[in-house]
Short mmCIF file of C-alpha atoms and ligand atoms in Angstrom, two decimals:
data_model
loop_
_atom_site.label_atom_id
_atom_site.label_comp_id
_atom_site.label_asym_id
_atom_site.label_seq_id
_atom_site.Cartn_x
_atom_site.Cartn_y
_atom_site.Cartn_z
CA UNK A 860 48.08 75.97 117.05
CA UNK A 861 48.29 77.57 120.77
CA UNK A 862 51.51 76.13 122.38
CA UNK A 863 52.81 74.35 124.69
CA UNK A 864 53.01 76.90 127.39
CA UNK A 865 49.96 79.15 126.25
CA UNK A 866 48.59 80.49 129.42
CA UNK A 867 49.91 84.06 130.59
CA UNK A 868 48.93 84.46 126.70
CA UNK A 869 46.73 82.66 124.36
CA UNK A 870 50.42 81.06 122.73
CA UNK A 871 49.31 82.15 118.96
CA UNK A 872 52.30 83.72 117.39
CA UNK A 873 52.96 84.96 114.10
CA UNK A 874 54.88 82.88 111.97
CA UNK A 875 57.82 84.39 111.15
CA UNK A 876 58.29 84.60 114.91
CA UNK A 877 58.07 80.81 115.42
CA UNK A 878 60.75 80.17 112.47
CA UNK A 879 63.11 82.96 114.72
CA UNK A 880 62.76 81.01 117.87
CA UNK A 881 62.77 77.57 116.96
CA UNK A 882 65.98 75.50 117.64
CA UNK A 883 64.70 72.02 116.28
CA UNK A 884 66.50 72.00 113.00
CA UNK A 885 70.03 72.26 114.93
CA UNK A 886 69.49 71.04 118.82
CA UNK A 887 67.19 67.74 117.04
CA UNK A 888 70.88 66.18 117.17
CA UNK A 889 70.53 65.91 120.62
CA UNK A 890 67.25 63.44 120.66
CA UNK A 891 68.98 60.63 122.23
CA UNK A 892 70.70 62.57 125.70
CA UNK A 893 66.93 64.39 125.87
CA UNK A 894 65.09 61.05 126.24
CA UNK A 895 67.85 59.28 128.29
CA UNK A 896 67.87 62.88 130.58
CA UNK A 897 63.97 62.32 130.93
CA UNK A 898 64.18 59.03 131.55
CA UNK A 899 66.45 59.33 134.87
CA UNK A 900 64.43 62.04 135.23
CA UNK A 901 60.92 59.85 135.87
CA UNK A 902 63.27 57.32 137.48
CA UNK A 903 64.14 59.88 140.17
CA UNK A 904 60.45 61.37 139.84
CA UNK A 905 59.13 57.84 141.41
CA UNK A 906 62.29 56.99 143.43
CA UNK A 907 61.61 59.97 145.68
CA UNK A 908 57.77 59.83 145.63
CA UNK A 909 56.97 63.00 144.04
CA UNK A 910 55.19 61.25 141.31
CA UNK A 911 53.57 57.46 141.81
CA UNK A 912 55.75 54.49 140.65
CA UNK A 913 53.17 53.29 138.17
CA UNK A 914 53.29 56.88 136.86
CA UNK A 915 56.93 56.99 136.05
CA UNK A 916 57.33 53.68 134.89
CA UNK A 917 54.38 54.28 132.25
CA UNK A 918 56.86 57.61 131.38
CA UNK A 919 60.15 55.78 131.13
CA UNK A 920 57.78 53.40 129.27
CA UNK A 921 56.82 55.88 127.02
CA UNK A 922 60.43 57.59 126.19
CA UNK A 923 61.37 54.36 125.32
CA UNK A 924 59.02 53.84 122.33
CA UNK A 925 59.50 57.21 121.49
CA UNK A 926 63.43 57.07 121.37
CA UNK A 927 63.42 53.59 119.63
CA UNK A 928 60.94 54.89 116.81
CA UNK A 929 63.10 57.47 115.98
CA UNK A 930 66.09 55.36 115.94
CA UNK A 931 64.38 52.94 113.71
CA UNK A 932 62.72 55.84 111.53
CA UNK A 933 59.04 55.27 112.40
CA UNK A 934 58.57 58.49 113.82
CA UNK A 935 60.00 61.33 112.34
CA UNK A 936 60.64 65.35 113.90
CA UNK A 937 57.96 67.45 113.96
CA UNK A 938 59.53 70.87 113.14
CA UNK A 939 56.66 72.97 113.92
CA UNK A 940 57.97 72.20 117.73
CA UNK A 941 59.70 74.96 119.01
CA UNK A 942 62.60 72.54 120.29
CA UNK A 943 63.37 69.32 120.57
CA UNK A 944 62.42 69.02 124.78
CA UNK A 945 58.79 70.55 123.46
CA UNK A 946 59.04 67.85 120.43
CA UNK A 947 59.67 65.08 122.89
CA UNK A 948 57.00 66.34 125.31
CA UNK A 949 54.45 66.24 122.78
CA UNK A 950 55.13 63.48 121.50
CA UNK A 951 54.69 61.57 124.98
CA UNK A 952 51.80 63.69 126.05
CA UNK A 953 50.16 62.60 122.33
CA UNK A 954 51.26 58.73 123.45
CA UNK A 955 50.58 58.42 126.97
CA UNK A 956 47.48 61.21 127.54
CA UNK A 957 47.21 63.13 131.01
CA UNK A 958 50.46 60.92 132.21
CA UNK A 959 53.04 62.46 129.59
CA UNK A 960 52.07 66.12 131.19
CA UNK A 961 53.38 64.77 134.54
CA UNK A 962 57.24 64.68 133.16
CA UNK A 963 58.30 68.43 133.27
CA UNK A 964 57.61 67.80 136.93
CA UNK A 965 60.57 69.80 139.53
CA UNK A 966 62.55 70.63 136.41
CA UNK A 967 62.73 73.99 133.47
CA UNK A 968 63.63 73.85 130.21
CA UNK A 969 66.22 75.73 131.55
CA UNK A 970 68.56 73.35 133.40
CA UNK A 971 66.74 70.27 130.84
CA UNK A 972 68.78 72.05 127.83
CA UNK A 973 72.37 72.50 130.12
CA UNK A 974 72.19 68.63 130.91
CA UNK A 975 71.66 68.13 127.12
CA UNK A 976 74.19 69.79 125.55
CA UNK A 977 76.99 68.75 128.91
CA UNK A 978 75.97 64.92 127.68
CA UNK A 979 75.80 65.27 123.98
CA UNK A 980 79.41 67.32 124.33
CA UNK A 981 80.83 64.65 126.77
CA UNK A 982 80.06 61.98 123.78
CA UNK A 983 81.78 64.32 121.61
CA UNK A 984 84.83 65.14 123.29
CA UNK A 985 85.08 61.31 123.38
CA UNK A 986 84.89 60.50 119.49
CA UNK A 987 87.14 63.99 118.87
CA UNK A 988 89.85 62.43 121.73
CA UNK A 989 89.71 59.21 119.86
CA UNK A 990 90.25 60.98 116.47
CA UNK A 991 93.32 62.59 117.63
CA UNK A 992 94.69 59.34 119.34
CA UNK A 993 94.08 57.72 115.71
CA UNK A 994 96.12 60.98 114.07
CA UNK A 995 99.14 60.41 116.60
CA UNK A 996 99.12 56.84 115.85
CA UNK A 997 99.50 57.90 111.88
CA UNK A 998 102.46 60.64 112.92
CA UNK A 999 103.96 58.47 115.20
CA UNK A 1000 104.32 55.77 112.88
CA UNK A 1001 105.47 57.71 109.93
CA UNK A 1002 108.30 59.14 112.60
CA UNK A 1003 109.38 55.61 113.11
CA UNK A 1004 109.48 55.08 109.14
CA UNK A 1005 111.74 58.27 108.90
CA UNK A 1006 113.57 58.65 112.39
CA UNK A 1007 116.77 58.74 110.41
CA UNK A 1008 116.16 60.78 106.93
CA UNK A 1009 117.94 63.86 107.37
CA UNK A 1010 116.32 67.04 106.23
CA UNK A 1011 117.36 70.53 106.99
CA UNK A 1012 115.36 72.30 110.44
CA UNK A 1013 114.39 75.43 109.65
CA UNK A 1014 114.24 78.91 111.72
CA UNK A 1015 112.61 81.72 109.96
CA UNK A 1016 112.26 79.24 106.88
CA UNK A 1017 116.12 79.84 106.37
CA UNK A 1018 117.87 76.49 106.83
CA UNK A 1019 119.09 76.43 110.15
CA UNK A 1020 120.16 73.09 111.62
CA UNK A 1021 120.13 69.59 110.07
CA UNK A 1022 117.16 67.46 111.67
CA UNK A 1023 115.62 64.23 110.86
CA UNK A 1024 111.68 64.12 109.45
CA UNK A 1025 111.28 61.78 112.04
CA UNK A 1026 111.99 64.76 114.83
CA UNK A 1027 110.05 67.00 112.73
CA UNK A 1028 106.86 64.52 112.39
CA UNK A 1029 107.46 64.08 116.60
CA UNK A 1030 107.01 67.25 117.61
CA UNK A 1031 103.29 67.52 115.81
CA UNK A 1032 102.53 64.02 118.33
CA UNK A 1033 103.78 66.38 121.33
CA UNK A 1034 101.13 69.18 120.37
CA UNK A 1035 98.24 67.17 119.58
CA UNK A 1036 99.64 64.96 123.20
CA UNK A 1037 98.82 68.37 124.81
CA UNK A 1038 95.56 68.53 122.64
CA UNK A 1039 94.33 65.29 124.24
CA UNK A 1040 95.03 66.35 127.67
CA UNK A 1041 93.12 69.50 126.82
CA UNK A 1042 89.89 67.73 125.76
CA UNK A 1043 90.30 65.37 129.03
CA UNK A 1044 90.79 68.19 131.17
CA UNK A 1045 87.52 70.51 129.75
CA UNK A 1046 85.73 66.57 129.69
CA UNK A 1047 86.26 66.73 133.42
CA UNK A 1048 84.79 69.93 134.26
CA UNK A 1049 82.26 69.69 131.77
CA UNK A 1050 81.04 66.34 133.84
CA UNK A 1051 78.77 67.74 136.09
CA UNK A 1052 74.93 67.86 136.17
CA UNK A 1053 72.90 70.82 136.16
CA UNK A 1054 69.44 68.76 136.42
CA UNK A 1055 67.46 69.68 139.26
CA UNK A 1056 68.08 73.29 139.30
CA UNK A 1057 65.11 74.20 137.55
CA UNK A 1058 64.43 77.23 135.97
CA UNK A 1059 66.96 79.18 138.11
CA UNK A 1060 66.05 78.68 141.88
CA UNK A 1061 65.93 75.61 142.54
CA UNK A 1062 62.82 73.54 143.68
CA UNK A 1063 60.44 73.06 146.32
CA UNK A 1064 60.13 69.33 145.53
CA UNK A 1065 62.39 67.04 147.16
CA UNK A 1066 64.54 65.83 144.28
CA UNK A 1067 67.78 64.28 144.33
CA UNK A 1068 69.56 65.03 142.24
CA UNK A 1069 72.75 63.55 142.79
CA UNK A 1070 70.33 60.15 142.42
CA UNK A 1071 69.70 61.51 138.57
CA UNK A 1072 73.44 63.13 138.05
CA UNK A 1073 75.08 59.62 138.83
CA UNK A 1074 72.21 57.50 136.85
CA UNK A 1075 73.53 59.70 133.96
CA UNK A 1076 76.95 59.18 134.35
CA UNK A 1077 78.13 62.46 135.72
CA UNK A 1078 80.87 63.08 138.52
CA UNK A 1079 78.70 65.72 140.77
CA UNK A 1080 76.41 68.20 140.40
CA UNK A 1081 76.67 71.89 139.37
CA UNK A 1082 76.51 73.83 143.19
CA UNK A 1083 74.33 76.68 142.63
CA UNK A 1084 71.28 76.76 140.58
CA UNK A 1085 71.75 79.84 138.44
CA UNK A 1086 75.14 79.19 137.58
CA UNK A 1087 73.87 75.74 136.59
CA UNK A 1088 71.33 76.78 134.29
CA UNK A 1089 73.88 79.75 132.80
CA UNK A 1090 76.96 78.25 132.66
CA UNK A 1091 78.47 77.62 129.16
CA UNK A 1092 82.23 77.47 130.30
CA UNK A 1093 82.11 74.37 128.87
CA UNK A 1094 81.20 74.92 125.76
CA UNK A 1095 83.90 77.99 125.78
CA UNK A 1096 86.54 75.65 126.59
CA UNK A 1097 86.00 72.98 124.02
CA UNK A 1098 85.75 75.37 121.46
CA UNK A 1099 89.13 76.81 122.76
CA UNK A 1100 90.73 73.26 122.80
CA UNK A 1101 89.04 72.93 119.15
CA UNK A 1102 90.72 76.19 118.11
CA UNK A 1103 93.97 75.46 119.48
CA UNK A 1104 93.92 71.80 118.08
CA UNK A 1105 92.84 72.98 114.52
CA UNK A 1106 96.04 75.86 114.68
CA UNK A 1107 98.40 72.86 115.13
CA UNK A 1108 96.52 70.94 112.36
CA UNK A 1109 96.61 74.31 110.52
CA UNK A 1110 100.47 74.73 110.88
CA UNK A 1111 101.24 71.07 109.90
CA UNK A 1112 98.93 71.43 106.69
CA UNK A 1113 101.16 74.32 105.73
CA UNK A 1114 104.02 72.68 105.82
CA UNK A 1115 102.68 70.11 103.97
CA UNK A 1116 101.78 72.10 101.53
CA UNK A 1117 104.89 73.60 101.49
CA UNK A 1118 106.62 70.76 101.26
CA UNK A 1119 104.57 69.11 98.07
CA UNK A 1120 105.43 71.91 96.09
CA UNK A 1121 107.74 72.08 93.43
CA UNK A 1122 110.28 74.17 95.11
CA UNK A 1123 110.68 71.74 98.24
CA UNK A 1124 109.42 68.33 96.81
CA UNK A 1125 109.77 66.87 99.97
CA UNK A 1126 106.62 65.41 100.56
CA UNK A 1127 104.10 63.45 97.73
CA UNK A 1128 100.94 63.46 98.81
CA UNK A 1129 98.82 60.22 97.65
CA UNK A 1130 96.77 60.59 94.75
CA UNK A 1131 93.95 60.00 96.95
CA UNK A 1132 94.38 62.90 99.07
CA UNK A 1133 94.59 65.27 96.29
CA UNK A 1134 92.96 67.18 93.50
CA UNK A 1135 93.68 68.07 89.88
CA UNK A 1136 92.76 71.59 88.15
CA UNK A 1137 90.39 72.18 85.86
CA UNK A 1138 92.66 73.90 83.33
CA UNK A 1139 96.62 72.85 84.23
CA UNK A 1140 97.02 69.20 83.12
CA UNK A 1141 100.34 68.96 85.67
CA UNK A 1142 98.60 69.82 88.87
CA UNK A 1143 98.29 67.86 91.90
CA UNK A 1144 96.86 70.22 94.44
CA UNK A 1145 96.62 69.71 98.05
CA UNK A 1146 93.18 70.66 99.02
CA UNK A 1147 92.79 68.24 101.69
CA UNK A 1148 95.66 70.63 103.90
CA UNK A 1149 94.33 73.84 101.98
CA UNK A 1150 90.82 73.48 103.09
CA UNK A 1151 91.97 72.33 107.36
CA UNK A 1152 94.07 75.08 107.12
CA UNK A 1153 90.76 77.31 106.07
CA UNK A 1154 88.58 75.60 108.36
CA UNK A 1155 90.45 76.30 111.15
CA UNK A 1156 89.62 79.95 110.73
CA UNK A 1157 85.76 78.82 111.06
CA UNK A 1158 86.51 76.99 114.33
CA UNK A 1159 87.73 80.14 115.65
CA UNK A 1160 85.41 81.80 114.29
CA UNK A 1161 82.52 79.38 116.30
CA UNK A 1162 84.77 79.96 119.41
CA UNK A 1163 84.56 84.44 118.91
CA UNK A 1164 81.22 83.96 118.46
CA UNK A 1165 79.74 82.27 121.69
CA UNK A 1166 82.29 84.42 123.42
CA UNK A 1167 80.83 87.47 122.34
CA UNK A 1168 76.87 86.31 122.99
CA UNK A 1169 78.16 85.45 126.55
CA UNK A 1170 79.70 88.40 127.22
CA UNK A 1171 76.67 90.39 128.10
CA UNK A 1172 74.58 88.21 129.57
CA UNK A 1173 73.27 89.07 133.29
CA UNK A 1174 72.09 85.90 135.46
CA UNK A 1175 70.25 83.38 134.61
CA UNK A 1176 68.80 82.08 131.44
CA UNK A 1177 68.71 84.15 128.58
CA UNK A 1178 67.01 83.09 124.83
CA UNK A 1179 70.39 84.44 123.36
CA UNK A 1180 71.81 80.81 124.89
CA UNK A 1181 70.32 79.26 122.37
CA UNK A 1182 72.75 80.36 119.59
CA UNK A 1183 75.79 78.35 121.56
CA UNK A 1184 74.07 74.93 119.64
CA UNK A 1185 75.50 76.04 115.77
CA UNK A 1186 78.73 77.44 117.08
CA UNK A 1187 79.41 74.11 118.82
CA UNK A 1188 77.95 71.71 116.57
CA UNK A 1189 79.51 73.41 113.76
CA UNK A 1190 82.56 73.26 115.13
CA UNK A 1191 82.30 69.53 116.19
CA UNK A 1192 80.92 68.67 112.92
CA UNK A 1193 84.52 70.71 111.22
CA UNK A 1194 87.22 68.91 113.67
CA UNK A 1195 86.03 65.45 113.21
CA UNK A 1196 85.68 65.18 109.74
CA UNK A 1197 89.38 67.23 109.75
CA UNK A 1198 91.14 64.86 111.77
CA UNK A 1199 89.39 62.29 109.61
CA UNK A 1200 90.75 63.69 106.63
CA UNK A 1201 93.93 65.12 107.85
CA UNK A 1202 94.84 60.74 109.33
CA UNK A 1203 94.05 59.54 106.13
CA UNK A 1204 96.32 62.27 104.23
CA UNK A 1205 99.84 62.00 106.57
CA UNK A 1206 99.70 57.87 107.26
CA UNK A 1207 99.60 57.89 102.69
CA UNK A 1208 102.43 60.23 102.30
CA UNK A 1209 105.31 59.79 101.66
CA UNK A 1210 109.15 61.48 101.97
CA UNK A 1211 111.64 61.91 99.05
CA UNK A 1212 114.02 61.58 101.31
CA UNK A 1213 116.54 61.88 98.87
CA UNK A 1214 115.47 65.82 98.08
CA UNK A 1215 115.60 66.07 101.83
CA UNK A 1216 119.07 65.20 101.93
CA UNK A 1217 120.38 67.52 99.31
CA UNK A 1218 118.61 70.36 101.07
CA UNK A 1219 120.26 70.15 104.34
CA UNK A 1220 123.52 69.68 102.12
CA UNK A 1221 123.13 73.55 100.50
CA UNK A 1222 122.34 75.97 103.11
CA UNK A 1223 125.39 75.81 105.68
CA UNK A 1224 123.31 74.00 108.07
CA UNK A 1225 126.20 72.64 110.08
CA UNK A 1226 127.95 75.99 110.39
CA UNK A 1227 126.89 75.53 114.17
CA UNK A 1228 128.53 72.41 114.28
CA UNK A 1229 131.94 74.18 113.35
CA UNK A 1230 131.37 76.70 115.86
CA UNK A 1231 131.20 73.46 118.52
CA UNK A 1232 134.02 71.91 117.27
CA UNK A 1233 136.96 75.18 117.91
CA UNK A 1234 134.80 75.97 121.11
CA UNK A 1235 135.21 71.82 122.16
CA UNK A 1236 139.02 72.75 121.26
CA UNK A 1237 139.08 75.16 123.77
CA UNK A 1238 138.17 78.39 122.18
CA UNK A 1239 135.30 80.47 123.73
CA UNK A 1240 131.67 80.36 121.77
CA UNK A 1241 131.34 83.51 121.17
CA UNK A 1242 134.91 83.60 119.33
CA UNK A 1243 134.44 80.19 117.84
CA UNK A 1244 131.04 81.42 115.91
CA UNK A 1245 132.99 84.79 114.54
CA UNK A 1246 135.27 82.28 113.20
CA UNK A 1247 132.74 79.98 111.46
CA UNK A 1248 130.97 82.79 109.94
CA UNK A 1249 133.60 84.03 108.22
CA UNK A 1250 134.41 80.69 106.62
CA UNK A 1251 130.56 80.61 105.75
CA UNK A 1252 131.22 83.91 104.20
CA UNK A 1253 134.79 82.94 102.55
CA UNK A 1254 132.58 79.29 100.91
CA UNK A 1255 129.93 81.20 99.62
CA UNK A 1256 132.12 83.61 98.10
CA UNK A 1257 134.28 81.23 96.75
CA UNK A 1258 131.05 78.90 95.55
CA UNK A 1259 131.63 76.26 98.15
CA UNK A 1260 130.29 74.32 101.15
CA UNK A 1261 132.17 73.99 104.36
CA UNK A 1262 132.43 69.72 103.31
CA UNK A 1263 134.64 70.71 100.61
CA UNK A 1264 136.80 73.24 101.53
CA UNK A 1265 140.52 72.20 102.19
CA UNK A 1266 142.21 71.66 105.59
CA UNK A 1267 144.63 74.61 104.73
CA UNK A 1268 142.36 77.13 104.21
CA UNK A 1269 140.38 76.01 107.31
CA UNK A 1270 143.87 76.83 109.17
CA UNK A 1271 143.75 79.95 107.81
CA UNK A 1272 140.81 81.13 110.21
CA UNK A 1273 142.36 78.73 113.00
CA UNK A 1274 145.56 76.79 113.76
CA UNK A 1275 142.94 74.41 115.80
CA UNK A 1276 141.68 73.15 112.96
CA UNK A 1277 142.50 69.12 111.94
CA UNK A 1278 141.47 66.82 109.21
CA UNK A 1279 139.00 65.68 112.15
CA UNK A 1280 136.54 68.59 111.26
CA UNK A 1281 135.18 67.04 107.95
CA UNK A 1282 134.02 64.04 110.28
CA UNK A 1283 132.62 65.95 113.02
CA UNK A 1284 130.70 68.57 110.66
CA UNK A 1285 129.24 65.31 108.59
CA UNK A 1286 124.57 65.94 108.50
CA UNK A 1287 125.27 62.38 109.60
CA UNK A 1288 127.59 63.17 112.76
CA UNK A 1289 125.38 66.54 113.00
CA UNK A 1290 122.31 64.51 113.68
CA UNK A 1291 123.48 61.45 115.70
CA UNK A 1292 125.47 63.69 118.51
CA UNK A 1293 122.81 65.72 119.25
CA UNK A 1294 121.73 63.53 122.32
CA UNK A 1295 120.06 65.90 124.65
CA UNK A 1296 116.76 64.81 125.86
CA UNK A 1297 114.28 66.23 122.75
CA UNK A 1298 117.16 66.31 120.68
CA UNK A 1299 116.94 65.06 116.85
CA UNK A 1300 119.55 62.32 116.90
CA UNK A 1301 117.61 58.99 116.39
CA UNK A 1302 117.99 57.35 119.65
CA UNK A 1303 115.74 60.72 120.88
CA UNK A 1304 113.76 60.36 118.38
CA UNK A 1305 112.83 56.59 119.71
CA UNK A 1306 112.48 58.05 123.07
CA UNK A 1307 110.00 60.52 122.31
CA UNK A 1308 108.19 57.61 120.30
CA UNK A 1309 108.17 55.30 123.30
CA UNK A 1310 106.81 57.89 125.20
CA UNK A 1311 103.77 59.49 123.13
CA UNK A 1312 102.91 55.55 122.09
CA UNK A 1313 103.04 54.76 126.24
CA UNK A 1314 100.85 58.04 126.83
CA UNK A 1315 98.01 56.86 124.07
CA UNK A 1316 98.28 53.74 126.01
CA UNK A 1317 100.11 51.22 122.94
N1 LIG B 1917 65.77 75.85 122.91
C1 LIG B 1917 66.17 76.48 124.12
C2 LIG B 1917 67.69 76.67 124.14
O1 LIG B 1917 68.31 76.06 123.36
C3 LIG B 1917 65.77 75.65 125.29
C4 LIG B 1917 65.60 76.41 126.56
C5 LIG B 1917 64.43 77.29 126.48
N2 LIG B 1917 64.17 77.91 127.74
C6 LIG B 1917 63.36 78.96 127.83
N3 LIG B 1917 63.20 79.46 129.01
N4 LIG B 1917 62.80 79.48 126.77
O2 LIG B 1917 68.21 77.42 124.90
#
């Protein structure tokens, strides 16, 4: 069958060519901002007078039915269309006769296909926003279950410092607060309409387009014509705040794992959330953080990828635009159904708080701590932390810990030692004095709670 735009050439093309240049199977998705883009479209079409009232009503009419039987199932795609703005097209033309032809009036597919994908993006960037709030809600609240269980910090995964999981658990709410203002912030640019610049000049009918850009929803309208009809910033920067959202999800999944193995047993993951092997009776994998973890390498992957088909392209409309629809939707498709996964997996799990414990115990996390407490006496830092490291080194050559080891060999290293040290280097003590604003002692921790729960609006 000829198509839609036979004319310069008699439209018959071979059929291996149609299957290379058809979009319907992916950009289908995007039925429902198509029709409700057309829609305004005819609205503005008979507002202005460049098509009679009757006309665009009967058109508006007409998308209607068409979006409503597809909603309901009655009318199914037709995927010998080439897209899903031919499919639509057709499918009015086939309705309403000569009147359907009278839509693709003072627009292109051109700027028809930018207002589609800025709409079905803004939608989105909503539900993925909404998933995140959901995931900070779950962190949040299993901060507030373990503000106080003390676990050791780690720097270079040596034990470093003694923290609480609670502090640990708040600082994954601070990156994915940032990821939320990220999504917000591309939303807003994202939010303006490119309808109306036609194929890449413009039009010599008077439109209005701001009429059609604010019946839509959107905030403006994109300035210039070519850059409206080219522009896929938007699409660049969500995949960006995608790829930068799935690394933090990444990182917390591998501590996660990390922390359900045997060696930490910090973490136990509920059964739910995990997956047994098909040969070791005793395992309890955790696939759920295993395969975020991987997918986040296909979210970058989506992100590389419309880069590099951008990178080339000279002004205004190329075909190559096309392939932005799978890295996008593929990576929409992967975050949502990882922060679904990812909620459900922390608010189930649950600490051993009591393997926690013992870990900061063993390590020498509070060897700081000593360091304080002869440079609070008086002594310089730098002198004070010589001092503590060579009772570190004295404990573990002995086979001791700094809790244990008596007053009079303390005052062996330093007549400023006093039975007060034992009190002041306590995980306990350790934890609750460290008061500085985004510190781990609890009260912070119930600070930084308030706030992220005050910023997701609770
Ligand atoms: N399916 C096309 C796309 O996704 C729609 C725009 C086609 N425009 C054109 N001039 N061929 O980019």
């Amino acid at each position: 069958m000829a198509k839609m735009w036979a004319g310069r050439t008699d439209g018959v093309t071979e059929q291996i060519a149609d299957d290379f240049n058809s979009s319907i199977r992916f950009d289908s998705r995007m039925y429902r901002q198509d029709i409700t883009g057309s829609m305004a479209h005819a609205a503005m079409l008979g507002a202005t007078g460049i098509l009679p009232q009757k006309d665009c009503d009967t058109l508006i009419d007409g998308l209607d039915g068409i979006l409503q039987d597809l909603e309901s199932g009655k009318l199914a795609f037709d995927m010998s269309c080439e897209d899903i703005h031919m499919f639509v097209e057709q499918e009015l033309t086939n309705r309403l006769g000569d009147v359907g032809k009278k839509l693709h009036t003072a627009r292109s597919r051109n700027d028809q296909v930018a207002l589609d994908i800025r709409m079905y993006l803004r939608e989105e960037t909503d539900t993925v926003s909404s998933l995140v709030k959901e995931l900070i809600r779950a962190v949040t609240a299993q901060a507030e279950t373990y503000k106080a269980a003390i676990m050791p910090g780690y720097t270079h995964l040596q034990r470093a410092q003694p923290i609480t999981f609670g502090h640990h658990l708040m600082a994954y709410a601070m990156m994915l607060l940032r990821d939320l203002d990220r999504l917000a912030d591309c939303r807003h640019r994202m939010n303006q309409s490119p309808i109306g610049c036609c194929a890449l000049a413009g039009t010599t009918y008077p439109t209005d387009r701001r009429f059609e850009a604010a019946k839509l929803g959107f905030d403006g309208i994109c300035l210039n014509s070519m850059d409206g009809v080219s522009d896929r910033d938007f699409c660049v920067e969500l995949l960006s705040a995608f790829s930068i959202l799935m690394m933090h999800l990444s990182r917390f999944s591998e501590e996660i794992i990390l922390w359900s193995s045997w060696e930490f047993k910090f973490v136990e993951l509920s059964d739910a959330y995990t997956t047994g092997s098909s040969i070791m009776p005793q395992k309890k994998n955790s696939d759920m953080a295993e395969l975020v973890r991987g997918k986040t390498g296909r979210v970058y992957g989506d992100l590389m990828a419309l880069l590099t088909t951008l990178k080339g392209l000279p002004l205004a409309y190329n075909k190559d635009m096309q392939e932005d629809k799978e890295s996008i939707f593929d990576a929409c498709d992967t975050v949502e159904m990882c922060l679904k996964v990812f909620t459900g997996m922390v608010s189930t799990m649950t600490a051993n708080t009591d393997r926690m414990k013992k870990a900061a115990q063993t390590g020498f996390i509070n060897a700081t701590d000593l360091a304080d407490y002869l440079a609070k006496k008086g002594l310089p830092f730098r002198s004070a932390y010589k001092i503590s490291g060579s009772i570190v080194a004295h404990c573990i050559a002995e086979g001791t810990v700094l809790e244990d080891l008596p007053l009079k060999e303390y005052q062996k290293f330093s007549d400023l030692f006093d039975e007060d040290v034992y009190q002041e280097i306590s995980l306990e003590t350790c934890v609750r004095k460290r008061i500085s604003e985004g510190g781990t002692s609890v009260a912070s921790v119930e600070a930084q709670i308030a706030y992220v729960k005050e910023k997701i609006g609770e």
